[in-house]
Structure formats: structure tokens, C-alpha cells
GROMACS .gro file of C-alpha atoms in nm:
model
   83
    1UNK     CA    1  -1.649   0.496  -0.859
    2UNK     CA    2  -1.501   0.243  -0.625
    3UNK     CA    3  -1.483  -0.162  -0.741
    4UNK     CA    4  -1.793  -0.354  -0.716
    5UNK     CA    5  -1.774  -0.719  -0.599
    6UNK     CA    6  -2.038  -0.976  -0.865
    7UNK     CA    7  -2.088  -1.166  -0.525
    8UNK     CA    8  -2.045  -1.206  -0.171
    9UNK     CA    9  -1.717  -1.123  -0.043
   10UNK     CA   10  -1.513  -1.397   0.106
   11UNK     CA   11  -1.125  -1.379   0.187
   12UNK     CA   12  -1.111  -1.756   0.085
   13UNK     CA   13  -1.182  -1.680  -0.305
   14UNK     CA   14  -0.855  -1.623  -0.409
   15UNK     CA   15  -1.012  -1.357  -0.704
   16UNK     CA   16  -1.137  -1.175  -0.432
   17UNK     CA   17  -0.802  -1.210  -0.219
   18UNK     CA   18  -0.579  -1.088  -0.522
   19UNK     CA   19  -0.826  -0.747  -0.562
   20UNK     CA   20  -0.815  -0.694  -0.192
   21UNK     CA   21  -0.460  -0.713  -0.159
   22UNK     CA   22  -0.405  -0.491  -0.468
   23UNK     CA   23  -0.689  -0.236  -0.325
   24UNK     CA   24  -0.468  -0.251  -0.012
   25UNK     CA   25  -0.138  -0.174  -0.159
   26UNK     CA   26  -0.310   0.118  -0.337
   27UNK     CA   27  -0.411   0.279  -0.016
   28UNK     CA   28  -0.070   0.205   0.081
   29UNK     CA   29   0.085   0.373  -0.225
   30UNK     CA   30  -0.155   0.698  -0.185
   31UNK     CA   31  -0.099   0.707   0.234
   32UNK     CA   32   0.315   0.719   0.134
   33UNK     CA   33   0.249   0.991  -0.163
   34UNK     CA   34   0.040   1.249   0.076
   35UNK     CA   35   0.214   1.226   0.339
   36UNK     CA   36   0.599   1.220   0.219
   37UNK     CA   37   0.462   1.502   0.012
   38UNK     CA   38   0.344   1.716   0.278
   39UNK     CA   39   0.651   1.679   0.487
   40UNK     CA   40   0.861   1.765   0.218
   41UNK     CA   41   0.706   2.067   0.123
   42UNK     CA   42   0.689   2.194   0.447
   43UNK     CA   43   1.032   2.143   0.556
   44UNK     CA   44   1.124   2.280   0.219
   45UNK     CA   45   0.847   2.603   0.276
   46UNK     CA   46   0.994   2.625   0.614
   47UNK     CA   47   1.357   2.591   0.539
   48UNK     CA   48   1.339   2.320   0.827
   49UNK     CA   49   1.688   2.150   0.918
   50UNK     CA   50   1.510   1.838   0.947
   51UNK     CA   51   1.747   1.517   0.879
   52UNK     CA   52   1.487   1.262   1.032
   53UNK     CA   53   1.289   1.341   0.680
   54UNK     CA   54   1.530   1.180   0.485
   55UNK     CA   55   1.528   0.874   0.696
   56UNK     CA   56   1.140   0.828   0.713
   57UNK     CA   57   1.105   0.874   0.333
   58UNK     CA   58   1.362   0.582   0.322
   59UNK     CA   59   1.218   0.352   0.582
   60UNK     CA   60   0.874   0.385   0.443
   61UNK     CA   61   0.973   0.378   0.069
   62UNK     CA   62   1.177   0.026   0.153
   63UNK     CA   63   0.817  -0.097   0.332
   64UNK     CA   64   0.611  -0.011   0.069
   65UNK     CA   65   0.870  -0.215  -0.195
   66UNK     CA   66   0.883  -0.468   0.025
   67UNK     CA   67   0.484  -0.478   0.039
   68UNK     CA   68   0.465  -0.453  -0.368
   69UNK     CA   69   0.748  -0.762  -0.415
   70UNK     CA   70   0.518  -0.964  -0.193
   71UNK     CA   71   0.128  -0.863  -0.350
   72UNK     CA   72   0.266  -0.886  -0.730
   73UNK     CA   73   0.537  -1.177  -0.679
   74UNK     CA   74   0.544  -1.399  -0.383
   75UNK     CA   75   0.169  -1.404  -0.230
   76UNK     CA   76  -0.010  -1.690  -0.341
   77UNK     CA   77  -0.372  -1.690  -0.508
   78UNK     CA   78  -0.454  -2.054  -0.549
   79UNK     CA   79  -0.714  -2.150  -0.424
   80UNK     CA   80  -0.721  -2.305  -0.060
   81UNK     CA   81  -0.737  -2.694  -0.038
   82UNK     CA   82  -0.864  -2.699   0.334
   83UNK     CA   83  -1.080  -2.904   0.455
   0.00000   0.00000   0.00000
């Protein structure tokens, strides 16, 4: 059952920024997991000589830990002070 939102969502409420940044990153984390998985097991069903999977695994695995350091360490939630 996905996350319900108590009121009316608004990227400015920095509750509401911190879950949608976090819902993000999960996609993010899932996207990575099927589809590294897939290419690895066909290039392992397929006995595939293919060196360009090593490379994308790495590539997207440093983008992803980039994309975790900054939603659990460096983005900040305060609230804005605008206006």
C-alpha cells in the first residue's frame, strides 16, 4: 500500500520534501537492482563476452551512492525562509 500524504502536497514543506526525496531514491535503488540484475543474468545465461557490463554496473552503482550521500547527508530539510 503506497504512502498516504495527511494533507495537501507541497514541495515547500520540508516533511513532505524529505519523504519525496526518500520515495525517489527508492525508485532509484529498485530501477539499479532490476536492471543490473537482468543484464547480469543474461550475459551470464548467454555466456556473453560483454566488458561494457562491468563498467555500467560501476557508473550507475557510483550515481546511485552519490544520490544516497546527498538525500541522507547533505540535502537540507529546513524549512524555507522566503519571502
Amino acid at each position: 500500500m503506497p504512502p498516504r500524504w495527511p494533507r495537501e502536497p507541497d514541495r515547500n514543506d520540508p516533511e513532505f520534501r524529505r519523504l519525496d526525496d526518500r520515495m525517489t531514491f527508492a525508485f532509484h535503488v529498485a530501477l539499479f537492482s532490476a536492471s543490473n540484475s537482468g543484464l547480469w543474468f543474461f550475459k551470464i545465461f548467454q555466456k556473453a563476452d560483454w566488458s561494457w557490463a562491468v563498467l555500467v554496473t560501476g557508473v550507475w552503482a557510483t550515481i546511485l551512492f552519490a544520490h544516497a550521500l546527498y538525500v541522507f547527508t547533505i540535502a537540507n530539510y529546513s524549512p524555507n525562509t522566503d519571502g
